CSV table of C-alpha atoms in Angstrom, one decimal:
chain,number,residue,atom,x,y,z
A,32,VAL,CA,-12.5,-31.1,-23.9
A,33,SER,CA,-11.2,-31.6,-27.4
A,34,LEU,CA,-10.9,-35.4,-27.1
A,35,PRO,CA,-14.4,-36.2,-28.2
A,36,VAL,CA,-13.9,-34.2,-31.4
A,37,LYS,CA,-10.2,-35.0,-32.0
A,38,ASN,CA,-10.8,-36.2,-35.6
A,39,ASN,CA,-12.2,-32.8,-36.6
A,40,LEU,CA,-9.5,-30.2,-36.6
A,41,PHE,CA,-11.9,-27.3,-36.8
A,42,LEU,CA,-13.9,-28.6,-33.8
A,43,VAL,CA,-10.6,-29.1,-31.9
A,44,TYR,CA,-9.8,-25.5,-32.5
A,45,ILE,CA,-13.3,-24.3,-31.5
A,46,SER,CA,-13.4,-26.5,-28.3
A,47,GLY,CA,-10.0,-25.1,-27.4
A,48,VAL,CA,-11.1,-21.5,-27.8
A,49,ILE,CA,-14.2,-22.0,-25.7
A,50,ALA,CA,-12.8,-24.2,-22.9
A,51,ALA,CA,-9.6,-22.3,-22.4
A,52,THR,CA,-11.3,-18.9,-22.5
A,53,ALA,CA,-13.8,-20.0,-20.0
A,54,LEU,CA,-11.1,-21.4,-17.8
A,55,GLU,CA,-9.0,-18.3,-18.1
A,56,TYR,CA,-11.9,-16.1,-17.1
A,57,VAL,CA,-12.9,-18.2,-14.1
A,58,THR,CA,-9.3,-18.6,-13.0
A,59,GLY,CA,-8.6,-14.9,-13.3
A,60,TYR,CA,-11.7,-13.9,-11.4
A,61,VAL,CA,-11.2,-16.4,-8.5
A,62,MET,CA,-7.4,-15.5,-8.2
A,63,GLU,CA,-8.1,-11.8,-7.9
A,64,GLN,CA,-10.8,-12.4,-5.3
A,65,LEU,CA,-8.4,-14.7,-3.3
A,66,PHE,CA,-5.1,-13.0,-3.8
A,67,LYS,CA,-6.1,-9.3,-4.3
A,68,VAL,CA,-3.9,-9.2,-7.4
A,69,ARG,CA,-4.7,-9.7,-11.1
A,70,TYR,CA,-1.8,-11.7,-12.4
A,71,TRP,CA,-2.6,-10.9,-16.0
A,72,ASP,CA,-4.6,-8.0,-17.3
A,73,TYR,CA,-6.1,-7.5,-20.8
A,74,SER,CA,-7.8,-4.2,-20.0
A,75,SER,CA,-5.7,-2.4,-22.6
A,76,GLN,CA,-6.6,-4.9,-25.3
A,77,LYS,CA,-9.5,-4.6,-27.8
A,78,PHE,CA,-12.5,-6.9,-27.3
A,79,GLN,CA,-11.7,-7.8,-23.7
A,80,VAL,CA,-14.1,-8.7,-20.9
A,81,HIS,CA,-13.2,-7.3,-17.4
A,82,GLY,CA,-9.5,-7.6,-18.2
A,83,TYR,CA,-9.6,-11.4,-17.7
A,84,ILE,CA,-10.0,-12.5,-21.3
A,85,CYS,CA,-9.6,-11.0,-24.8
A,86,LEU,CA,-10.2,-12.0,-28.4
A,87,SER,CA,-6.5,-12.2,-29.4
A,88,SER,CA,-5.8,-14.5,-26.4
A,89,SER,CA,-8.8,-16.7,-27.2
A,90,ILE,CA,-7.7,-17.1,-30.8
A,91,ALA,CA,-4.3,-18.1,-29.6
A,92,TRP,CA,-5.8,-20.7,-27.2
A,93,GLY,CA,-7.4,-22.4,-30.2
A,94,PHE,CA,-4.1,-22.7,-32.1
A,95,LEU,CA,-2.4,-23.9,-28.9
A,96,THR,CA,-5.0,-26.6,-28.5
A,97,ILE,CA,-4.2,-27.9,-32.0
A,98,LEU,CA,-0.5,-27.8,-31.3
A,99,MET,CA,-0.8,-29.7,-28.0
A,100,THR,CA,-3.4,-32.3,-29.1
A,101,GLU,CA,-2.2,-32.9,-32.7
A,102,ILE,CA,1.5,-32.4,-32.5
A,103,ILE,CA,3.0,-32.5,-29.0
A,104,HIS,CA,0.7,-34.9,-27.0
A,105,GLU,CA,1.0,-38.1,-29.2
A,106,PRO,CA,4.9,-38.4,-29.2
A,107,VAL,CA,5.2,-37.5,-25.5
A,108,ALA,CA,2.5,-40.1,-24.6
A,109,GLY,CA,4.3,-42.7,-26.7
A,110,VAL,CA,7.6,-42.1,-24.9
A,111,VAL,CA,6.0,-42.1,-21.4
A,112,LEU,CA,4.0,-45.3,-22.0
A,113,ASN,CA,7.1,-47.1,-23.0
A,114,PHE,CA,8.6,-46.7,-19.6
A,115,ASN,CA,8.6,-49.5,-17.1
A,116,GLN,CA,5.4,-49.2,-15.1
A,117,ASN,CA,7.1,-49.3,-11.7
A,118,ILE,CA,9.6,-46.6,-12.7
A,119,LEU,CA,6.8,-44.6,-14.2
A,120,LEU,CA,4.8,-44.7,-10.9
A,121,PHE,CA,7.9,-43.8,-8.9
A,122,CYS,CA,8.5,-40.8,-11.1
A,123,VAL,CA,4.9,-39.7,-10.9
A,124,PHE,CA,5.0,-40.1,-7.1
A,125,ILE,CA,8.1,-37.9,-6.8
A,126,VAL,CA,6.9,-35.3,-9.3
A,127,SER,CA,3.5,-35.1,-7.5
A,128,ILE,CA,5.1,-34.5,-4.1
A,129,LEU,CA,7.3,-31.7,-5.6
A,130,PHE,CA,4.4,-30.2,-7.5
A,131,THR,CA,2.1,-30.3,-4.4
A,132,ALA,CA,4.7,-28.7,-2.1
A,133,ASP,CA,5.5,-26.0,-4.6
A,134,ALA,CA,1.8,-25.3,-5.3
A,135,TYR,CA,1.2,-25.1,-1.5
A,136,GLU,CA,4.0,-22.6,-1.0
A,137,SER,CA,2.9,-20.6,-4.0
A,138,VAL,CA,-0.7,-20.3,-2.9
A,139,LYS,CA,0.4,-19.6,0.7
A,140,GLU,CA,2.7,-16.8,-0.5
A,141,ALA,CA,0.1,-15.4,-2.9
A,142,LEU,CA,-2.4,-15.1,0.0
A,143,ALA,CA,0.3,-13.5,2.1
A,144,LEU,CA,1.1,-11.1,-0.6
A,145,GLY,CA,-2.6,-10.0,-0.9
A,146,LYS,CA,-2.7,-9.5,2.9
A,147,SER,CA,0.5,-7.6,2.8
A,148,LEU,CA,-0.8,-5.3,0.1
A,149,GLU,CA,-4.0,-4.7,2.1
A,150,ALA,CA,-2.0,-4.0,5.3
A,151,MET,CA,0.5,-1.7,3.5
A,152,THR,CA,-2.4,0.3,2.1
A,153,LYS,CA,-4.1,0.6,5.4
A,154,LEU,CA,-0.8,1.6,7.2
A,155,LYS,CA,-0.1,4.2,4.5
A,156,GLU,CA,-3.5,5.7,5.0
A,157,GLU,CA,-2.8,5.8,8.8
A,158,MET,CA,0.6,7.4,8.1
A,159,GLU,CA,-0.9,10.1,5.9
A,160,ASP,CA,-3.6,10.8,8.6
A,161,LEU,CA,-0.9,11.1,11.3
A,162,GLN,CA,1.2,13.4,9.1
A,163,SER,CA,-1.8,15.6,8.4
A,164,ARG,CA,-2.6,15.7,12.1
A,165,ILE,CA,1.0,16.7,12.9
A,166,SER,CA,0.9,19.5,10.3
A,167,ALA,CA,-2.4,20.7,11.6
A,168,LEU,CA,-1.1,20.7,15.2
A,169,LYS,CA,1.9,22.8,14.3
A,170,GLU,CA,-0.3,25.3,12.5
A,171,GLU,CA,-2.7,25.4,15.4
A,172,ALA,CA,0.1,26.0,17.8
A,173,ALA,CA,1.6,28.8,15.6
A,174,GLU,CA,-1.8,30.4,15.4
A,175,HIS,CA,-2.4,30.2,19.2
A,176,VAL,CA,1.0,31.8,19.9
A,177,SER,CA,0.3,34.5,17.4
A,178,ALA,CA,-3.1,35.1,19.0
A,179,VAL,CA,-1.5,35.4,22.4
A,180,LYS,CA,1.1,37.8,21.1
A,181,GLU,CA,-1.5,39.9,19.4
A,182,GLY,CA,-3.7,40.0,22.5
A,183,THR,CA,-0.7,41.1,24.6
A,184,ALA,CA,0.2,43.8,22.1
A,185,GLU,CA,-3.3,45.1,22.2
A,186,ARG,CA,-3.3,45.2,26.0
A,187,ILE,CA,0.0,47.0,26.0
A,188,VAL,CA,-1.3,49.6,23.5
A,189,ASN,CA,-4.4,50.1,25.5
A,190,SER,CA,-2.4,50.5,28.6
A,191,LEU,CA,-0.1,53.0,27.0
A,192,LEU,CA,-3.0,55.0,25.7
A,193,GLY,CA,-4.6,54.9,29.1
A,194,THR,CA,-1.3,56.2,30.6
A,195,ALA,CA,-1.0,58.9,28.0
A,196,GLU,CA,-4.5,60.0,28.9
A,197,LEU,CA,-3.7,60.1,32.6
A,198,LEU,CA,-0.5,62.0,32.0
A,199,ALA,CA,-2.4,64.5,29.8
A,200,ASN,CA,-5.0,65.0,32.5
A,201,ALA,CA,-2.3,65.2,35.2
A,202,LYS,CA,0.0,67.8,33.6
A,203,GLU,CA,-1.0,70.4,36.1
A,204,GLU,CA,-0.9,68.0,39.1
A,205,THR,CA,2.1,67.0,41.2
A,206,ALA,CA,5.2,65.1,40.0
A,207,GLU,CA,4.5,62.4,42.6
A,208,ARG,CA,1.2,61.4,40.9
A,209,LEU,CA,2.9,61.4,37.5
A,210,ALA,CA,5.6,59.1,38.8
A,211,ALA,CA,3.0,56.8,40.3
A,212,ALA,CA,1.1,56.6,37.0
A,213,LYS,CA,4.3,55.8,35.1
A,214,GLU,CA,5.3,53.1,37.7
A,215,GLY,CA,1.8,51.5,37.5
A,216,THR,CA,2.0,51.4,33.8
A,217,ALA,CA,5.4,49.8,33.9
A,218,GLU,CA,4.1,47.1,36.3
A,219,LYS,CA,1.1,46.4,34.1
A,220,LEU,CA,3.4,46.0,31.0
A,221,ALA,CA,5.8,43.7,32.9
A,222,ALA,CA,2.8,41.6,34.1
A,223,ALA,CA,1.4,41.4,30.6
A,224,LYS,CA,4.8,40.3,29.2
A,225,GLU,CA,5.2,37.7,31.9
A,226,GLY,CA,1.7,36.3,31.4
A,227,THR,CA,2.3,36.2,27.6
A,228,SER,CA,5.6,34.2,28.1
A,229,GLU,CA,3.9,31.7,30.4
A,230,ARG,CA,1.0,31.2,28.0
A,231,ILE,CA,3.3,30.8,25.1
A,232,ALA,CA,5.4,28.3,27.1
A,233,ALA,CA,2.3,26.3,28.0
A,234,VAL,CA,1.2,26.2,24.4
A,235,ARG,CA,4.6,25.0,23.2
A,236,GLU,CA,4.9,22.4,25.9
A,237,SER,CA,1.4,21.0,25.1
A,238,THR,CA,2.3,21.0,21.4
A,239,ARG,CA,5.6,19.1,22.1
A,240,GLU,CA,3.7,16.5,24.1
A,241,LYS,CA,1.1,15.9,21.4
A,242,LEU,CA,3.8,15.9,18.7
A,243,ALA,CA,5.8,13.3,20.6
A,244,MET,CA,2.7,11.1,20.9
A,245,LEU,CA,1.8,11.4,17.2
A,246,THR,CA,5.5,10.9,16.1
A,247,GLY,CA,5.7,7.8,18.3
A,248,GLN,CA,2.5,6.4,16.6
A,249,LEU,CA,4.0,7.3,13.2
A,250,ASP,CA,7.3,5.5,14.0
A,251,GLU,CA,5.3,2.4,15.0
A,252,ILE,CA,3.4,2.3,11.7
A,253,MET,CA,6.6,2.8,9.7
A,254,ASP,CA,8.2,-0.1,11.6
A,255,LYS,CA,5.2,-2.3,10.8
A,256,ARG,CA,5.5,-1.4,7.1
A,257,HIS,CA,9.2,-2.3,7.2
A,258,LYS,CA,8.5,-5.7,8.8
A,259,LEU,CA,6.0,-6.4,5.9
A,260,LEU,CA,8.9,-6.1,3.5
A,261,SER,CA,11.5,-7.9,5.6
A,262,GLU,CA,10.4,-11.5,5.1
A,263,ASN,CA,12.6,-14.6,5.5
A,264,LYS,CA,14.7,-15.7,2.5
A,265,PHE,CA,12.4,-18.6,1.7
A,266,ARG,CA,9.3,-16.5,1.5
A,267,HIS,CA,11.2,-13.8,-0.3
A,268,PHE,CA,12.1,-16.3,-3.0
A,269,TYR,CA,8.5,-17.2,-3.6
A,270,ARG,CA,7.3,-13.6,-3.5
A,271,ARG,CA,10.0,-12.5,-5.9
A,272,SER,CA,9.1,-15.4,-8.2
A,273,LEU,CA,5.4,-14.4,-8.1
A,274,LEU,CA,6.1,-10.8,-9.1
A,275,ARG,CA,8.9,-11.5,-11.6
A,276,GLY,CA,7.0,-14.4,-13.2
A,277,ASN,CA,4.0,-12.1,-13.7
A,278,PRO,CA,5.4,-8.7,-14.7
A,279,GLY,CA,1.9,-7.6,-15.9
A,280,ALA,CA,0.4,-8.2,-12.5
A,281,VAL,CA,-1.8,-5.4,-11.3
A,282,SER,CA,-4.1,-4.6,-8.3
A,283,THR,CA,-7.1,-2.4,-8.8
A,284,ARG,CA,-7.5,-1.8,-5.0
A,285,PHE,CA,-3.9,-1.8,-4.0
A,286,SER,CA,-2.0,-0.5,-7.0
A,287,ALA,CA,0.2,1.9,-5.1
A,288,ALA,CA,1.2,-0.8,-2.5
A,289,LEU,CA,2.0,-3.3,-5.3
A,290,LYS,CA,4.2,-0.8,-7.1
A,291,GLU,CA,6.0,0.0,-3.9
A,292,LEU,CA,6.5,-3.6,-3.0
A,293,LYS,CA,8.0,-4.3,-6.5
A,294,GLU,CA,10.4,-1.5,-6.1
A,295,GLN,CA,11.4,-2.6,-2.6
A,296,LEU,CA,12.0,-6.2,-3.8
A,297,GLU,CA,14.2,-4.8,-6.6
A,298,GLU,CA,16.2,-2.8,-4.1
A,299,LEU,CA,16.7,-5.9,-1.9
A,300,ASN,CA,17.8,-7.9,-4.9
A,301,HIS,CA,20.5,-5.4,-5.7
């Protein structure tokens, strides 16, 4: 962009500011859409636009353009053009192959990283949902058992009150009838206790089955999350390079997953 105005230092600076800033904004936006991660973030800077560009960075681009075009480029171009053309073409060929292979793997891993963050976030939400359902199930079971016990206690009290009333009315009657009333009350109490035990056992068994099912689902999700972190060494190298080479990388949608992934990679490195 600065070549047409290379004889005017001020225009070289201005062209560098405009072109590099535009490129930085477009690149930042496209990368975040593709990879789900913002590899640089100027949100905390003054005079910034959507976190992709900021005034201080744009000013620096202008000076860097002058440095590159006026100081660095000419001597480097002179050295390169003095090489034998065949050697130069061979070197360009080799470097191009290495660059293309590295760019392919980097883009591939950046896409995989974005998918991993999305999957980790979704799995975490599912885990939290299952944990919530497990807690609710335990509370529901406890309330059910408590309700059964309260119902039984009420029936026993009513039965005892009924027996007391019968005994009061039968004071002047025969001992045989008193004994029969007591025996009937004892049988009712035993039946009530037995029914309560059976109902409580049924509630607990049903709860155990549901808990086992939910726990199994939770284990499956945790295993999937673990597999997302257990990549092969080659992929791990590129993933670590992406995150270490961009320490300011953030993700607006998957910030928690990105933080967890960074921590996991640090643990694996140690």
